[in-house]
Tab-separated table of C-alpha atoms in Angstrom:
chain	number	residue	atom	x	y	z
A	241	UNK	CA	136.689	92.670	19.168
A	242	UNK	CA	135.811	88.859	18.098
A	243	UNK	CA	132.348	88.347	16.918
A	244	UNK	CA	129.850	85.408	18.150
A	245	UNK	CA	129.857	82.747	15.527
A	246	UNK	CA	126.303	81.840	14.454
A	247	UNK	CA	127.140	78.372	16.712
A	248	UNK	CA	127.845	80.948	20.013
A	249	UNK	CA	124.861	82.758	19.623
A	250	UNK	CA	121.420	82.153	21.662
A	251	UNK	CA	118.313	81.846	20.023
A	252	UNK	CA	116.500	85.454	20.972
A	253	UNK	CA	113.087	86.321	20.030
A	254	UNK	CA	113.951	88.748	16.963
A	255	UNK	CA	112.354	92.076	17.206
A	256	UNK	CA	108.796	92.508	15.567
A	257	UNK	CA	107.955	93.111	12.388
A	258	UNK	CA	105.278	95.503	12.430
A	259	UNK	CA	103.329	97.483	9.805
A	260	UNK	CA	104.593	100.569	8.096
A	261	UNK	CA	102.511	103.187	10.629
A	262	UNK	CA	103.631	105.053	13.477
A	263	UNK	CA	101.260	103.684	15.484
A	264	UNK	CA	102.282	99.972	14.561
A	265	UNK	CA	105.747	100.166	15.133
A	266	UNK	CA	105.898	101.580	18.379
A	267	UNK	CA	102.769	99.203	19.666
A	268	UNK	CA	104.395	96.232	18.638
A	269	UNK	CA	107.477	97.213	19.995
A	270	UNK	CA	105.973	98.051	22.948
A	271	UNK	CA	104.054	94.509	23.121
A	272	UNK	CA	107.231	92.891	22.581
A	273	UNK	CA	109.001	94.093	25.548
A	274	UNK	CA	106.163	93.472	27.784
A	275	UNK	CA	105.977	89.691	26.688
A	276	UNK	CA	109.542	89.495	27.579
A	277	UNK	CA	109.635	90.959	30.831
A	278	UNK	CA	106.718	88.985	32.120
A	279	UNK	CA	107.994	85.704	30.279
A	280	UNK	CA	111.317	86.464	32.248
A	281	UNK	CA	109.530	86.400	35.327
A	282	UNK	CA	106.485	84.177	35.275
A	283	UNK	CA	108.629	81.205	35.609
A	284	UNK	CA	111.706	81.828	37.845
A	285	UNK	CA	112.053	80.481	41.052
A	286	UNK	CA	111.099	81.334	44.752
A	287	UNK	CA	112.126	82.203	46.793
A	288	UNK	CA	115.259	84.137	44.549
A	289	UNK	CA	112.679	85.907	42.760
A	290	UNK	CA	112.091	87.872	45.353
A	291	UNK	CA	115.150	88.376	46.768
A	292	UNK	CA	117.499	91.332	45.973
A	293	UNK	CA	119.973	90.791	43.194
A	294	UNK	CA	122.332	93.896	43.726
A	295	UNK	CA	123.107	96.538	46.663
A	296	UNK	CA	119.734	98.615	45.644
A	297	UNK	CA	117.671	95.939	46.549
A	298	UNK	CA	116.574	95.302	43.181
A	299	UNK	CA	114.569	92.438	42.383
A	300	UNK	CA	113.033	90.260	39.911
A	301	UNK	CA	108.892	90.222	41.031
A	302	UNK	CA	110.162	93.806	42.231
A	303	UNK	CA	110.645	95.464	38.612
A	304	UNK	CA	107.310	93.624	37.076
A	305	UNK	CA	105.539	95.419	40.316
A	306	UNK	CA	106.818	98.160	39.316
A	307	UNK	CA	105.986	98.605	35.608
A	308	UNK	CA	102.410	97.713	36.727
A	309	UNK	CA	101.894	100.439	38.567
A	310	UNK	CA	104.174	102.745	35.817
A	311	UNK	CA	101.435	101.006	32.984
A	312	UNK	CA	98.649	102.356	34.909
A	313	UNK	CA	100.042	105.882	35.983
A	314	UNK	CA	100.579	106.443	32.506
A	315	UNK	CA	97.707	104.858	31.100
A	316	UNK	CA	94.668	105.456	32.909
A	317	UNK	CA	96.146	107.797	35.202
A	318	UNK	CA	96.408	106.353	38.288
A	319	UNK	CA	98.113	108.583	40.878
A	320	UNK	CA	101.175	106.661	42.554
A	321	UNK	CA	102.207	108.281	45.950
A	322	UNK	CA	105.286	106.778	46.862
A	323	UNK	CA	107.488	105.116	43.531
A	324	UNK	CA	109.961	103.437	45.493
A	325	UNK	CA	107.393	101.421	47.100
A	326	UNK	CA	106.013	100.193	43.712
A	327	UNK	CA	109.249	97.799	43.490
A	328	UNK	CA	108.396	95.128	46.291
A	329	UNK	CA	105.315	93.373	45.895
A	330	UNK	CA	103.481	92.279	48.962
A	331	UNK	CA	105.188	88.960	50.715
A	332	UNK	CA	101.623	87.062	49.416
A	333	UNK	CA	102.221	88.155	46.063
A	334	UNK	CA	102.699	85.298	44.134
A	335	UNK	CA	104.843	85.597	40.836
A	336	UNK	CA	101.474	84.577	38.974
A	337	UNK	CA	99.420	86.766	41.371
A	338	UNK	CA	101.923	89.956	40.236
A	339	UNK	CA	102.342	88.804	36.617
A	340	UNK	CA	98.455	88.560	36.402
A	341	UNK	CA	98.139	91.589	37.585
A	342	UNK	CA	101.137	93.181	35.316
A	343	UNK	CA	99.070	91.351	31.967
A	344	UNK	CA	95.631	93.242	33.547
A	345	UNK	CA	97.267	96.273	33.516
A	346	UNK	CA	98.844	95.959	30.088
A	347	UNK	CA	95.441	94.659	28.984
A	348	UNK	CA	93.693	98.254	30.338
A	349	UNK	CA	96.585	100.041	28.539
A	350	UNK	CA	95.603	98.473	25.351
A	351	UNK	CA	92.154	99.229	25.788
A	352	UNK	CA	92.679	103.111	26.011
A	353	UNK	CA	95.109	103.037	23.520
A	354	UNK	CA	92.644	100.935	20.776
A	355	UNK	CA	90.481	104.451	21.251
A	356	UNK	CA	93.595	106.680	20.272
A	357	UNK	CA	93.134	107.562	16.592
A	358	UNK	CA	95.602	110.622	16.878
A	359	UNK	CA	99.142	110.365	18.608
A	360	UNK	CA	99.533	114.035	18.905
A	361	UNK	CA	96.069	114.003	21.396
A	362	UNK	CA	95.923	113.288	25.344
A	363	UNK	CA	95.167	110.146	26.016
A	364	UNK	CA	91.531	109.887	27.192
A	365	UNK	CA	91.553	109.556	31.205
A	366	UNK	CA	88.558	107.802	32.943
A	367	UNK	CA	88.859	110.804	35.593
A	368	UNK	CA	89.656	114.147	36.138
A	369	UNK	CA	93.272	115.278	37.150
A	370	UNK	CA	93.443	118.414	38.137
A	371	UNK	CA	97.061	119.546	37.297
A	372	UNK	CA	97.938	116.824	35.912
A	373	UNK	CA	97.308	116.693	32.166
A	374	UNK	CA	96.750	113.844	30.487
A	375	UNK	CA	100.048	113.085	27.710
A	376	UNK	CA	99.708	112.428	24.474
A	377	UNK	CA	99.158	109.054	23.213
A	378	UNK	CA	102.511	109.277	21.569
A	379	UNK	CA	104.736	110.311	24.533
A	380	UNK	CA	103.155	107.739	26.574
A	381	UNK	CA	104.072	105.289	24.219
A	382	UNK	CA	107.758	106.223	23.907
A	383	UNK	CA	107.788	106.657	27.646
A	384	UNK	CA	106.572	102.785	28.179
A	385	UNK	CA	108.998	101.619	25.505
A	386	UNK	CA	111.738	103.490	27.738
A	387	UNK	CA	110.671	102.113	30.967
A	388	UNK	CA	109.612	98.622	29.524
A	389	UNK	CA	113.218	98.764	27.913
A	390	UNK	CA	115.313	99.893	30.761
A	391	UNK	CA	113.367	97.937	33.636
A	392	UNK	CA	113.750	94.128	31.114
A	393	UNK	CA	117.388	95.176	30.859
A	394	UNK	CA	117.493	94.834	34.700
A	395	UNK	CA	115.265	91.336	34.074
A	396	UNK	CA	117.807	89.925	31.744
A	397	UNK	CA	120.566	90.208	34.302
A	398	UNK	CA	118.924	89.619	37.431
A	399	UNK	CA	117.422	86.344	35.944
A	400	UNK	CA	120.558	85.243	34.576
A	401	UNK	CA	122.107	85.620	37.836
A	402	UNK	CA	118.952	83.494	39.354
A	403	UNK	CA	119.175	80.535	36.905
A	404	UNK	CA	121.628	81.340	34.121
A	405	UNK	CA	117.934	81.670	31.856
A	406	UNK	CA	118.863	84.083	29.058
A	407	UNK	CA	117.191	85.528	25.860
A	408	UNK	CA	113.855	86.680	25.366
């Protein structure tokens, strides 16, 4: 298989480098893919970033809707009823409206997770759950790095097929 040459290549933001702890590396991995998705979206055109880019229905304002409500399920568990309905954002959404919100919700996420001294612990949850324990800082975490991950996958394509905009 023939290799880029340094020429062919696009200029990506490299992964961070973060500090030696558990709790550094996945955080700033974390951070990283949730400046790239909302960079990705905060400046692509209407009406296309709205409008479905495959057979699912699958779109760009869609996904960032989406991992909003995912940040705060997770996070500061908010109970989402219906999923599927988390990937269309209302037809007054504006991208900075939903990218606003997104940054709001990453911003709350943070927030809990600056009082998580322990990984292995629940997160702390403003409410009570019944049934529904809280996870532990560190599977939450590695779940949002998963979902931030798969879902800016989806970005990377369905912006490229907007504009031809690539990298992060």
């Amino acid at each position: 298989m023939p290799t880029a040459s340094r020429r062919d290549r696009r200029g990506d933001t490299p992964p961070p480098r973060t500090g030696g702890s558990e709790t550094d590396v996945l955080r700033g991995f974390l951070d990283y893919l949730r400046t790239s998705i909302a960079a990705k979206v905060e400046d692509a055109p209407e009406p296309q970033v709205r409008t479905a880019g495959v057979p699912s229905g699958t779109n760009l304002l869609g996904l960032l809707q989406h991992l909003t409500f995912v940040e705060r399920s997770v996070f500061l568990g908010d109970v989402v009823t219906d999923w599927s309905a988390t990937f269309r954002a209302a037809p007054a959404d504006s991208v900075a409206d939903v990218v606003a919100r997104y940054r709001r919700a990453v911003a709350c996420a943070n927030d809990v997770l600056d009082g998580c001294a322990d990984l292995a612990a629940p997160l702390p949850r403003p409410r009570s759950l019944p049934g529904r324990p809280a996870p532990s800082a560190r599977w939450a975490l590695v779940h949002m790095i998963e979902e931030t991950g798969r879902h800016a996958g989806h970005a990377d394509i369905l912006r490229e097929l907007i504009d031809g905009a690539t990298g992060r």
